[in-house]
Amino acid sequence: MSTTLSPLVSLATSMHAQPGVYAVLLGSGVSTAAGIPTGWGVVRELVRRIAAADGGDSSAVDTAWGDPEAWWAENAEGKLGYSTLLEQLAPTAAARQGLLADFFEPDEDEREEGLKQPTKAHESLAKLVKNGLVGVIITTNFDRLMERALEAQGVTPQVIARPEAVNGMAPLVHSPATIIKLHGDYKDLGSRNTPDELNSYPAEWNALLSQVFDEYGLIVSGWSADWDTALVSALERTPNRRYPLYWDARSSKGDNAQRLLAARSGTIVPASSADEFFSELAGDIDALDRLSAPPLSAALALARLKRYLADPVRRIDLHDLVMRQVDAVVEHIAASPINSDGPLQWQDLQDTYEGYFSSIEQLAPLLEAGVWHDPEGAHDQLWVDVLQRLVDAGTAVPSQGWNDALYPARLLPAFAALAICGMTAMRRDREGLLIRLATEVEGRPRPGEEHVFPAAHLLHYLRLTSDDWVNALPRWEGTRWTYPASHMFVTDLWRYFKETYPAFDDYRAAYHGFEYRLGLVQEQLTPNIFLRAISGEYVGERAWGFDGVPLVEATFRRQIDRSRSQPWSHFLGGTDQLNDVVERHREVISRYKRW
C-alpha cells in the first residue's frame, strides 16, 4: 500500500535539507488578513473621500467607490494613481504620513484587537528567516508588517522598495534577509497599483526577478496572479530549472495561477489561510530540527533549561528539552531485559540496577535545577508529567514473560526522579510538590493488576526490590545491611546530589528526611492500599533522640514550623490533626528498629 506525502511535508523536508534555497512571494491576501487594505483599496477609499468632500451626493460617492477610474476621469485631471492622489492630497512627507496612518497603522482599539499588526503568517515566516531557511521575500504589499515581524526576531532586513535601489543592493546571498517590495512602500510616491502600472516593470525589477525565479525555489501565498501582469510575465519568462514551486490552495484558483503552476510543475499546498500555511510549515521544520539535533551536552542542556524557566514564552521549549531527556531514559527502560536465560545471576541484577541509575544521569540535573529555579511552582505540572512518563514506561505491559526481580526494576528511574524532585522541593520549601508527585502520579505495579496505585506505593521499596536480593549483590562483597534497600538507594542516588551536598553525611540526612516524608504519605494512604510506611536507615541505629523521638521527625517539625506554606497540615487533615498523625506515625516506624 503506497502513501502519498502531504505537499507541506514535502516542502518542509526540502527546506530543512536545503536551507536558504527557497524565496517567498507574498500577495495582498497575507496583509488583508491583518486588516491592511491593498494599494488599490487605498486608492478607492481616497477617491470616495474626495467625492464626498467635493459635495457629491450618495450616488456620486457610490460611483467613486465602485469605479474610481471613471469618476476620476470625469471629475479630476491627470491619470488616476497612488502617486497622483498623494501629490494632490498630501504633497509633503509629513502630510502623507498623517493621511496614510489610518490605513496602515493601528489605533488603540485595533491594536487591542490584533489588527494592522504582524499575523501568525508574518511571525512564522520571520522565524524561518531567522533560522536561515528563507533569505528572500518578494511582496506586492505596501505595508511594513513583514519588516516589523523580522525586527521582532532580531533580524534587520535589506529592503528594496524602488527599482533604482537594485543596483546598489548587497548580493542576495550576502544579506541575511532581503525584502523586495515590487509595488513600493505605502509612504513612497513611487508605489505602483493601477492596471497600467502593473502591466510592466522597469528593467531593474525584471532583472532581479529573473535572478530570484531562476536561482531559488518559490513559495507563493496570498497572491492570486489575477492583476499583476508584469509579475506573471516575469514568472513565465524564467525557465523552471532548479527548485520547485509551491502555492497555497486558497490563492491559486485563478486561470493565471493554474497556468503558472502547470508551466513550472508547481504543487498546490492545502491551507485555508496564510496563517495556517506558514504556522504549519514552521512547526514541521521545528519537528525536523528536533529530530536531527545532536544530543545536547549536560552543561548546554542545563543552561537552556535555566533560560527557558524564566521566559513564559518558552514553556513549550522547556517541555521539549526536558522530555527529550526523559525519552532517552524511556528508551533505555524499553531496551533493558526483563527475563533471563536460566536462573538470574546476582551480577546480572546488579548490572541492571546500575544501568537504570546511570540512565537518568543526564535528566537528573535538569530535574534538580528545574525544581530549584521554579520557586513559585509555575512548572510543577511538568515535573508531574515527567514522573508519570517514567512510571508509564516502567509499568508497560511486556510482550513476553518476565523475571520477578528484573521487571519491577524498570521503576528504578521513576523512583530516582521522585527522590530528586522531592528532595529539591524539600530544600526549596516547596513540599507541596513532593506530595503531588507521590499522590497524583499513578500506575499498576504488575500486568493485569486491577488496582491503580499512587506513586508513593507504586515506588515502595517492597515493590522495587527485596532485602535478600540487595544483600546478595556482588558489590557488597558479602557485607549484609540492616536495611538493604534503603542503604542501596541512599548510596546510589548520591551521584545526583554531589554538587548540592558535597559531604555525604549532609546528603544522607536530607535523604532520610525524604524517606520519612514518603512514609508519611504511604501511611496516610494505607487504609486503601495495604502497604505501610517504608522502613529504612532513617529509623535505624543512632537515628533516635534520647527523648524517643526520631531525628527525622524532630527536623520535620522544625521545618514545618518555619515554612511559608502548610502543605503537610492540609494533607494530614489540618493543623489540629498534624501532631496526632505524626505521633501515630512514630509508633509505626518504631517497630522497624532492628539493632
Coordinates of C-alpha atoms in Angstrom, one line a residue:
M1 CA 0.0 0.0 0.0
S2 CA 1.5 3.3 -1.1
T3 CA 1.2 6.5 0.8
T4 CA 1.2 10.0 -0.8
L5 CA 3.1 12.5 1.2
S6 CA 1.5 15.8 2.1
P7 CA 2.8 18.7 0.0
L8 CA 3.5 20.6 3.2
V9 CA 5.6 17.7 4.5
S10 CA 7.5 17.5 1.2
L11 CA 8.1 21.3 1.3
A12 CA 9.3 21.2 5.0
T13 CA 11.6 18.3 4.3
S14 CA 13.1 20.0 1.3
M15 CA 13.6 23.3 3.1
H16 CA 15.1 21.6 6.1
A17 CA 17.6 19.7 3.9
Q18 CA 18.5 22.7 1.8
P19 CA 18.1 25.9 3.9
G20 CA 18.1 29.1 2.0
V21 CA 17.1 27.8 -1.4
Y22 CA 13.5 29.0 -1.3
A23 CA 12.2 32.5 -1.8
V24 CA 8.7 33.6 -0.7
L25 CA 6.2 35.6 -2.7
L26 CA 3.6 37.3 -0.6
G27 CA 0.4 38.9 -2.0
S28 CA -2.3 41.1 -0.6
G29 CA -4.1 38.1 0.9
V30 CA -1.4 37.9 3.6
S31 CA -1.9 41.5 4.7
T32 CA -5.6 41.8 4.3
A33 CA -5.9 39.2 7.0
A34 CA -4.4 41.8 9.3
G35 CA -6.9 44.4 8.3
I36 CA -4.5 46.2 5.9
P37 CA -6.0 47.4 2.6
T38 CA -4.4 46.8 -0.7
G39 CA -2.9 49.7 -2.6
W40 CA -5.8 49.8 -4.9
G41 CA -8.1 49.7 -1.9
V42 CA -6.4 52.8 -0.6
V43 CA -6.9 54.5 -3.9
R44 CA -10.6 53.6 -4.0
E45 CA -11.1 54.9 -0.4
L46 CA -9.3 58.2 -1.1
V47 CA -11.3 58.8 -4.3
R48 CA -14.5 58.1 -2.3
R49 CA -13.5 60.6 0.3
I50 CA -12.6 63.2 -2.4
A51 CA -16.1 62.6 -4.0
A52 CA -17.8 63.2 -0.6
A53 CA -15.7 66.3 0.2
D54 CA -16.4 67.6 -3.3
G55 CA -20.1 67.9 -2.4
G56 CA -21.2 64.8 -4.3
D57 CA -24.4 63.1 -3.4
S58 CA -24.6 59.5 -2.3
S59 CA -24.8 58.3 -5.9
A60 CA -21.6 60.1 -6.8
V61 CA -19.8 58.7 -3.8
D62 CA -21.0 55.2 -4.6
T63 CA -19.8 55.6 -8.2
A64 CA -16.4 56.8 -6.9
W65 CA -16.1 53.7 -4.8
G66 CA -17.4 51.3 -7.4
D67 CA -15.4 52.7 -10.4
P68 CA -12.9 55.2 -9.1
E69 CA -11.2 55.5 -12.5
A70 CA -14.4 56.5 -14.2
W71 CA -15.2 59.1 -11.5
W72 CA -11.6 60.4 -11.7
A73 CA -11.7 60.8 -15.5
E74 CA -14.9 62.8 -15.3
N75 CA -14.1 64.9 -12.3
A76 CA -10.4 65.4 -12.0
E77 CA -7.3 66.0 -14.1
G78 CA -4.5 63.6 -14.9
K79 CA -4.2 59.9 -14.7
L80 CA -5.5 58.2 -11.5
G81 CA -2.9 56.5 -9.4
Y82 CA -1.5 56.2 -6.0
S83 CA 1.2 58.8 -6.6
T84 CA -1.3 61.2 -8.3
L85 CA -3.6 61.1 -5.4
L86 CA -0.9 61.7 -2.8
E87 CA 0.7 64.5 -4.7
Q88 CA -2.6 66.3 -4.7
L89 CA -3.8 65.4 -1.3
A90 CA -0.6 65.4 0.7
P91 CA 2.4 67.0 -1.1
T92 CA 4.8 66.8 1.9
A93 CA 6.2 63.7 3.6
A94 CA 4.6 64.7 6.9
A95 CA 1.2 65.2 5.3
R96 CA 1.4 61.8 3.6
Q97 CA 2.3 60.2 6.9
G98 CA -0.8 61.7 8.6
L99 CA -3.0 60.8 5.6
L100 CA -1.9 57.2 5.4
A101 CA -1.5 56.3 9.0
D102 CA -5.2 55.5 9.2
F103 CA -4.8 52.8 6.6
F104 CA -1.6 51.1 7.7
E105 CA -1.0 51.9 11.4
P106 CA -3.3 50.5 14.2
D107 CA -5.1 52.8 16.5
E108 CA -5.6 51.8 20.1
D109 CA -8.8 49.8 19.5
E110 CA -7.2 48.0 16.5
R111 CA -4.1 47.2 18.5
E112 CA -6.2 45.6 21.2
E113 CA -8.0 43.5 18.5
G114 CA -4.7 42.5 16.9
L115 CA -5.4 44.4 13.7
K116 CA -2.8 46.0 11.4
Q117 CA -0.1 44.1 13.2
P118 CA 2.1 41.1 12.0
T119 CA -0.1 38.0 11.7
K120 CA 0.9 34.4 12.6
A121 CA 2.0 34.1 8.9
H122 CA 4.4 37.1 9.2
E123 CA 5.7 35.8 12.6
S124 CA 6.2 32.2 11.4
L125 CA 7.9 33.4 8.2
A126 CA 10.2 35.7 10.3
K127 CA 11.3 32.7 12.3
L128 CA 12.1 30.8 9.2
V129 CA 14.2 33.8 8.1
K130 CA 16.0 34.0 11.4
N131 CA 16.8 30.3 11.2
G132 CA 18.3 30.6 7.7
L133 CA 15.5 28.7 6.0
V134 CA 14.4 31.7 3.9
G135 CA 16.5 34.7 2.8
V136 CA 14.4 36.4 0.1
I137 CA 10.9 37.7 0.4
I138 CA 9.1 39.3 -2.6
T139 CA 5.9 41.2 -1.8
T140 CA 3.3 43.1 -3.6
N141 CA 2.2 44.7 -0.4
F142 CA 2.8 48.3 0.7
D143 CA 2.7 47.8 4.4
R144 CA 5.7 47.1 6.8
L145 CA 4.3 44.1 8.7
M146 CA 7.0 41.8 7.4
E147 CA 9.7 44.2 8.4
R148 CA 8.2 44.5 11.9
A149 CA 8.0 40.7 12.3
L150 CA 11.6 40.4 11.3
E151 CA 12.8 43.1 13.7
A152 CA 10.9 41.3 16.5
Q153 CA 13.1 38.3 15.8
G154 CA 16.2 40.5 15.8
V155 CA 16.7 40.4 12.0
T156 CA 17.3 43.7 10.2
P157 CA 16.3 43.1 6.5
Q158 CA 17.7 44.7 3.4
V159 CA 14.6 46.4 2.0
I160 CA 14.4 47.2 -1.8
A161 CA 11.3 49.3 -2.5
R162 CA 12.4 51.2 -5.6
P163 CA 13.8 49.7 -8.8
E164 CA 16.7 52.1 -8.9
A165 CA 17.8 50.7 -5.5
V166 CA 18.6 47.3 -7.1
N167 CA 22.0 48.4 -8.5
G168 CA 23.2 49.4 -5.0
M169 CA 21.9 46.4 -3.0
A170 CA 24.0 43.8 -1.4
P171 CA 24.0 40.5 -3.2
L172 CA 21.1 38.3 -2.1
V173 CA 23.4 35.6 -0.8
H174 CA 25.3 38.1 1.3
S175 CA 22.3 39.5 3.1
P176 CA 20.6 37.6 5.9
A177 CA 17.2 38.8 4.7
T178 CA 16.1 40.8 1.6
I179 CA 12.6 42.1 1.2
I180 CA 11.8 43.1 -2.4
K181 CA 8.7 45.4 -2.3
L182 CA 7.7 45.4 -6.0
H183 CA 4.9 47.9 -5.7
G184 CA 6.8 50.1 -3.3
D185 CA 6.2 51.3 0.3
Y186 CA 3.0 52.9 1.4
K187 CA 4.7 56.2 2.1
D188 CA 6.5 56.2 -1.2
L189 CA 5.1 58.2 -4.1
G190 CA 6.7 55.7 -6.5
S191 CA 4.3 53.0 -5.4
R192 CA 2.6 51.0 -8.2
N193 CA -1.0 49.8 -8.1
T194 CA -3.1 50.8 -11.2
P195 CA -3.6 48.3 -14.0
D196 CA -1.3 50.3 -16.3
E197 CA 1.4 50.5 -13.6
L198 CA 1.2 46.7 -13.0
N199 CA 1.3 45.9 -16.7
S200 CA 5.1 46.3 -17.0
Y201 CA 8.1 46.6 -14.7
P202 CA 11.3 48.6 -15.1
A203 CA 14.3 46.7 -16.3
E204 CA 15.9 46.6 -12.8
W205 CA 12.9 44.8 -11.4
N206 CA 12.8 42.3 -14.3
A207 CA 16.5 41.5 -13.9
L208 CA 16.2 41.0 -10.2
L209 CA 13.1 38.8 -10.6
S210 CA 14.7 36.7 -13.3
Q211 CA 17.6 36.0 -10.9
V212 CA 15.3 35.1 -8.0
F213 CA 13.0 32.9 -10.0
D214 CA 15.9 31.1 -11.7
E215 CA 18.1 30.5 -8.7
Y216 CA 15.5 29.9 -5.9
G217 CA 12.5 27.7 -5.3
L218 CA 9.4 29.7 -4.8
I219 CA 6.7 29.6 -2.1
V220 CA 3.6 31.7 -3.0
S221 CA 0.9 32.7 -0.6
G222 CA -1.8 35.3 -0.7
W223 CA -1.1 36.2 -4.4
S224 CA -3.8 35.4 -7.0
A225 CA -1.9 36.4 -10.2
D226 CA -5.1 38.0 -11.4
W227 CA -3.9 41.6 -11.7
D228 CA -0.1 41.8 -11.6
T229 CA 0.5 41.2 -15.3
A230 CA 4.2 42.1 -15.1
L231 CA 4.9 39.7 -12.3
V232 CA 3.0 36.9 -14.1
S233 CA 5.2 37.6 -17.2
A234 CA 8.4 37.5 -15.1
L235 CA 7.5 34.1 -13.9
E236 CA 6.6 32.8 -17.3
R237 CA 9.9 34.0 -18.8
T238 CA 12.0 32.2 -16.3
P239 CA 12.8 28.5 -17.1
N240 CA 12.0 26.1 -14.3
R241 CA 15.5 24.7 -13.9
R242 CA 16.4 24.3 -10.3
Y243 CA 13.9 24.2 -7.4
P244 CA 10.1 23.6 -7.3
L245 CA 7.2 26.0 -6.9
Y246 CA 4.7 25.7 -4.0
W247 CA 1.5 27.7 -3.9
D248 CA -1.2 27.8 -1.3
A249 CA -4.6 26.4 -2.3
R250 CA -6.6 29.5 -1.3
S251 CA -4.9 32.0 -3.7
S252 CA -4.0 29.6 -6.6
K253 CA -7.5 29.1 -8.0
G254 CA -7.5 31.6 -10.9
D255 CA -6.6 30.9 -14.5
N256 CA -3.3 32.7 -14.4
A257 CA -2.3 30.8 -11.3
Q258 CA -3.2 27.5 -12.8
R259 CA -1.3 28.3 -15.9
L260 CA 1.8 29.1 -14.0
L261 CA 1.5 26.0 -11.8
A262 CA 1.3 23.8 -14.9
A263 CA 4.2 25.6 -16.7
R264 CA 6.5 25.2 -13.7
S265 CA 5.2 21.8 -12.5
G266 CA 4.2 23.5 -9.3
T267 CA 2.5 22.0 -6.3
I268 CA -0.6 23.2 -4.5
V269 CA -0.4 23.2 -0.7
P270 CA -3.8 22.7 1.1
A271 CA -4.2 25.6 3.5
S272 CA -7.2 27.7 4.4
S273 CA -5.1 30.8 5.1
A274 CA -1.6 32.1 5.1
D275 CA -1.5 31.8 8.9
E276 CA -2.2 28.1 8.7
F277 CA 0.2 27.6 5.8
F278 CA 3.3 29.2 7.4
S279 CA 2.5 28.2 11.0
E280 CA 2.3 24.5 10.0
L281 CA 5.4 24.8 7.8
A282 CA 7.4 26.3 10.7
G283 CA 6.1 23.7 13.0
D284 CA 7.0 20.8 10.7
I285 CA 10.5 22.3 10.3
D286 CA 10.8 22.6 14.1
A287 CA 10.0 18.9 14.4
L288 CA 12.7 18.0 11.9
D289 CA 15.1 20.2 13.8
R290 CA 14.4 18.3 17.0
L291 CA 14.7 15.0 15.2
S292 CA 18.1 15.8 13.7
A293 CA 19.6 17.8 16.5
P294 CA 22.6 16.1 18.1
P295 CA 22.3 15.3 21.8
L296 CA 22.9 18.3 24.0
S297 CA 25.8 18.2 26.4
A298 CA 24.7 18.2 30.0
A299 CA 26.0 21.7 30.6
L300 CA 24.3 23.1 27.5
A301 CA 21.0 21.5 28.3
L302 CA 21.2 22.9 31.9
A303 CA 22.0 26.4 30.6
R304 CA 19.0 26.2 28.2
L305 CA 16.7 25.0 30.9
K306 CA 17.6 28.0 33.1
R307 CA 16.8 30.4 30.3
Y308 CA 13.6 28.7 29.4
L309 CA 12.4 28.7 33.1
A310 CA 12.5 32.4 33.3
D311 CA 10.6 33.0 30.0
P312 CA 6.9 32.3 29.9
V313 CA 7.0 32.2 26.1
R314 CA 9.4 29.3 26.2
R315 CA 7.2 26.8 28.0
I316 CA 7.0 24.5 25.0
D317 CA 10.8 24.7 24.6
L318 CA 11.2 23.8 28.2
H319 CA 8.8 20.9 28.0
D320 CA 10.6 19.6 24.8
L321 CA 14.0 20.0 26.3
V322 CA 13.2 18.0 29.5
M323 CA 11.1 15.4 27.7
R324 CA 13.9 14.7 25.2
Q325 CA 16.0 13.5 28.2
V326 CA 13.0 11.6 29.6
D327 CA 12.6 9.8 26.2
A328 CA 16.2 8.7 26.4
V329 CA 15.5 7.1 29.8
V330 CA 12.4 5.5 28.4
E331 CA 14.3 4.0 25.5
H332 CA 16.8 2.5 28.0
I333 CA 13.9 1.0 30.0
A334 CA 12.4 -0.5 26.9
A335 CA 15.7 -2.0 25.8
S336 CA 16.6 -3.5 29.2
P337 CA 16.0 -7.2 29.8
I338 CA 13.1 -8.3 31.9
N339 CA 13.9 -12.0 31.7
S340 CA 16.9 -14.2 31.9
D341 CA 18.1 -17.4 30.4
G342 CA 18.1 -19.8 33.3
P343 CA 18.4 -18.7 36.9
L344 CA 19.1 -15.0 37.4
Q345 CA 22.7 -14.3 38.3
W346 CA 23.3 -11.6 41.0
Q347 CA 25.8 -9.9 38.8
D348 CA 23.2 -9.5 36.1
L349 CA 20.8 -8.0 38.6
Q350 CA 23.5 -5.6 39.8
D351 CA 24.3 -4.6 36.2
T352 CA 20.6 -4.0 35.6
Y353 CA 20.3 -1.8 38.6
E354 CA 23.4 0.2 37.7
G355 CA 22.1 0.6 34.1
Y356 CA 18.9 2.2 35.4
F357 CA 20.6 4.5 37.8
S358 CA 23.1 5.6 35.1
S359 CA 20.3 6.1 32.5
I360 CA 18.9 9.1 34.5
E361 CA 22.2 10.9 34.9
Q362 CA 21.5 13.4 32.1
L363 CA 18.0 14.0 33.3
A364 CA 18.8 14.4 37.0
P365 CA 20.4 17.9 36.8
L366 CA 17.5 19.2 34.7
L367 CA 15.0 18.0 37.4
E368 CA 17.0 19.4 40.3
A369 CA 17.7 22.8 38.6
G370 CA 14.1 22.9 37.3
V371 CA 12.5 22.5 40.7
W372 CA 15.0 24.7 42.4
H373 CA 14.8 27.6 40.0
D374 CA 11.0 27.5 39.9
P375 CA 10.2 28.7 43.5
E376 CA 6.6 29.7 42.7
G377 CA 5.8 26.3 41.1
A378 CA 4.9 27.6 37.7
H379 CA 6.1 24.4 36.1
D380 CA 5.1 21.9 38.6
Q381 CA 2.9 20.1 36.1
L382 CA 5.9 19.4 34.0
W383 CA 7.7 17.5 36.8
V384 CA 4.5 15.6 37.5
D385 CA 4.3 14.7 33.8
V386 CA 8.0 13.6 33.9
L387 CA 7.3 11.2 36.7
Q388 CA 4.2 9.9 35.1
R389 CA 6.1 9.2 31.9
L390 CA 8.7 7.2 33.7
V391 CA 6.1 5.3 35.7
D392 CA 4.2 4.5 32.4
A393 CA 7.4 3.2 30.9
G394 CA 8.2 1.2 33.9
T395 CA 4.8 -0.4 34.1
A396 CA 4.3 -1.0 30.4
V397 CA 2.8 -4.4 29.8
P398 CA 5.6 -6.7 28.4
S399 CA 5.1 -8.8 25.3
Q400 CA 6.8 -11.8 26.9
G401 CA 7.3 -13.3 30.3
W402 CA 9.3 -11.6 33.0
N403 CA 11.6 -12.3 35.9
D404 CA 10.2 -11.2 39.3
A405 CA 13.4 -9.2 40.1
L406 CA 14.0 -7.7 36.6
Y407 CA 10.5 -6.5 35.9
P408 CA 10.0 -4.2 38.9
A409 CA 13.5 -2.8 38.5
R410 CA 12.1 -0.9 35.5
L411 CA 10.7 1.6 38.0
L412 CA 14.1 2.5 39.4
P413 CA 14.4 5.6 37.2
A414 CA 11.0 6.7 38.3
F415 CA 12.0 6.3 42.0
A416 CA 15.2 8.3 41.3
A417 CA 13.2 11.1 39.7
L418 CA 10.8 11.2 42.6
A419 CA 13.7 11.4 45.1
I420 CA 15.4 14.1 43.1
C421 CA 12.4 16.3 42.7
G422 CA 11.1 15.6 46.2
M423 CA 14.4 16.3 48.0
T424 CA 14.9 19.5 45.9
A425 CA 11.4 20.6 46.8
M426 CA 12.1 20.0 50.5
R427 CA 15.2 22.1 50.3
R428 CA 13.3 24.8 48.4
D429 CA 10.4 24.9 51.0
R430 CA 8.0 23.6 48.3
E431 CA 7.0 20.3 49.9
G432 CA 3.6 20.5 48.2
L433 CA 5.3 19.3 45.1
L434 CA 6.6 16.2 46.8
I435 CA 3.1 15.4 48.0
R436 CA 1.7 16.0 44.4
L437 CA 4.3 13.7 42.9
A438 CA 3.7 11.0 45.5
T439 CA -0.1 11.1 45.2
E440 CA -1.1 12.3 41.7
V441 CA 1.1 10.1 39.6
E442 CA -0.4 6.6 39.3
G443 CA 0.2 3.2 37.8
R444 CA -0.3 -0.6 38.0
P445 CA 2.5 -2.4 39.6
R446 CA 2.1 -5.6 37.6
P447 CA 0.4 -6.5 34.3
G448 CA -3.2 -7.5 34.9
E449 CA -3.3 -5.7 38.3
E450 CA -6.8 -4.4 39.0
H451 CA -5.9 -1.5 41.2
V452 CA -4.1 1.6 40.2
F453 CA -1.7 2.8 42.9
P454 CA -0.3 6.3 43.6
A455 CA 3.4 6.7 43.1
A456 CA 4.1 6.6 46.9
H457 CA 3.0 3.0 47.0
L458 CA 3.9 2.0 43.4
L459 CA 7.5 3.0 44.2
H460 CA 7.6 1.5 47.7
Y461 CA 10.9 -0.3 48.5
L462 CA 9.0 -3.6 48.8
R463 CA 7.7 -3.3 45.2
L464 CA 11.0 -2.3 43.7
T465 CA 13.3 -4.9 45.2
S466 CA 13.8 -7.1 48.2
D467 CA 16.2 -7.1 51.1
D468 CA 17.6 -10.5 50.1
W469 CA 18.2 -9.5 46.6
V470 CA 20.1 -6.4 47.6
N471 CA 22.2 -8.1 50.2
A472 CA 23.2 -10.7 47.5
L473 CA 24.6 -8.2 45.1
P474 CA 28.4 -8.8 44.5
R475 CA 29.2 -5.1 45.1
W476 CA 28.9 -5.5 48.9
E477 CA 31.5 -8.4 48.9
G478 CA 29.5 -10.3 51.5
T479 CA 28.5 -7.4 53.7
R480 CA 24.9 -7.6 54.8
W481 CA 23.0 -4.4 55.6
T482 CA 20.3 -4.0 58.2
Y483 CA 18.1 -2.0 55.8
P484 CA 19.4 -3.2 52.4
A485 CA 17.0 -1.4 50.1
S486 CA 17.4 1.9 52.0
H487 CA 21.2 1.5 52.0
M488 CA 21.3 0.9 48.3
F489 CA 19.2 3.9 47.4
V490 CA 20.9 6.3 49.7
T491 CA 24.3 5.1 48.3
D492 CA 23.4 5.2 44.6
L493 CA 21.4 8.4 44.5
W494 CA 24.2 10.5 46.0
R495 CA 25.7 10.7 42.5
Y496 CA 22.9 13.1 41.5
F497 CA 23.5 15.4 44.6
K498 CA 27.2 15.6 45.0
E499 CA 27.3 19.3 43.9
T500 CA 24.4 20.1 46.2
Y501 CA 25.7 18.1 49.2
P502 CA 29.5 17.6 48.8
A503 CA 29.5 15.9 52.3
F504 CA 27.8 12.5 52.3
D505 CA 26.6 13.0 55.9
D506 CA 24.6 16.1 54.9
Y507 CA 23.2 14.3 51.9
R508 CA 22.2 11.3 53.9
A509 CA 20.4 13.4 56.4
A510 CA 18.4 15.0 53.6
Y511 CA 17.6 11.6 52.1
H512 CA 16.4 10.3 55.4
G513 CA 14.1 13.3 55.6
F514 CA 12.7 12.3 52.2
E515 CA 12.2 8.7 53.3
Y516 CA 10.4 9.9 56.4
R517 CA 8.0 12.1 54.3
L518 CA 7.4 9.4 51.8
G519 CA 6.5 7.1 54.7
L520 CA 4.0 9.7 56.0
V521 CA 2.3 9.7 52.6
Q522 CA 2.3 6.0 52.4
E523 CA 0.8 5.6 55.9
Q524 CA -1.9 8.1 55.1
L525 CA -2.9 6.1 52.0
T526 CA -2.5 2.7 53.7
P527 CA -6.2 2.0 54.5
N528 CA -6.9 1.6 50.8
I529 CA -3.6 0.1 49.7
F530 CA -2.3 -2.5 52.2
L531 CA 1.3 -1.3 52.4
R532 CA 2.6 0.5 55.5
A533 CA 5.3 3.2 55.6
I534 CA 8.7 2.1 54.3
S535 CA 11.4 1.1 56.7
G536 CA 15.0 2.3 56.3
E537 CA 18.1 3.6 57.8
Y538 CA 16.2 6.7 58.8
V539 CA 14.8 4.7 61.7
G540 CA 17.9 2.6 62.4
E541 CA 20.7 2.8 65.0
R542 CA 21.6 6.3 66.1
A543 CA 18.5 7.7 64.3
W544 CA 16.6 8.4 67.5
G545 CA 17.0 11.0 70.2
F546 CA 17.2 10.5 73.9
D547 CA 13.6 11.5 74.2
G548 CA 12.5 8.6 72.0
V549 CA 11.7 10.9 69.0
P550 CA 13.3 10.0 65.7
L551 CA 15.7 12.7 64.5
V552 CA 13.9 13.0 61.2
E553 CA 10.7 13.8 63.0
A554 CA 12.3 16.5 65.0
T555 CA 13.8 18.0 61.9
F556 CA 10.5 17.7 60.1
R557 CA 8.6 19.5 62.9
R558 CA 11.2 22.4 62.8
Q559 CA 10.8 22.8 59.1
I560 CA 7.0 22.7 59.3
D561 CA 7.1 25.5 62.0
R562 CA 9.1 27.9 59.8
S563 CA 7.6 27.0 56.5
R564 CA 5.9 29.7 54.5
S565 CA 3.2 27.3 53.3
Q566 CA 1.4 24.5 55.1
P567 CA 1.0 21.6 52.6
W568 CA 1.5 18.9 55.2
S569 CA -1.1 20.4 57.5
H570 CA -3.5 20.3 54.6
F571 CA -2.6 16.8 53.5
L572 CA -2.6 15.3 57.0
G573 CA -6.1 16.7 57.9
G574 CA -5.4 20.2 59.2
T575 CA -3.2 21.8 61.8
D576 CA -5.1 20.3 64.7
Q577 CA -4.6 16.8 63.3
L578 CA -0.9 17.1 62.4
N579 CA 0.5 16.4 65.8
D580 CA -1.7 13.3 66.3
V581 CA -0.8 12.0 62.9
V582 CA 3.0 12.5 63.4
E583 CA 2.8 10.8 66.8
R584 CA 0.9 7.8 65.4
H585 CA 3.4 7.6 62.6
R586 CA 6.2 7.5 65.2
E587 CA 4.6 4.4 66.7
V588 CA 4.5 2.7 63.3
I589 CA 8.2 3.4 62.4
S590 CA 9.4 2.5 65.9
R591 CA 8.5 -1.1 65.1
Y592 CA 11.2 -1.0 62.3
K593 CA 14.1 -0.7 64.8
R594 CA 16.5 -3.6 64.1
W595 CA 19.5 -3.1 66.4

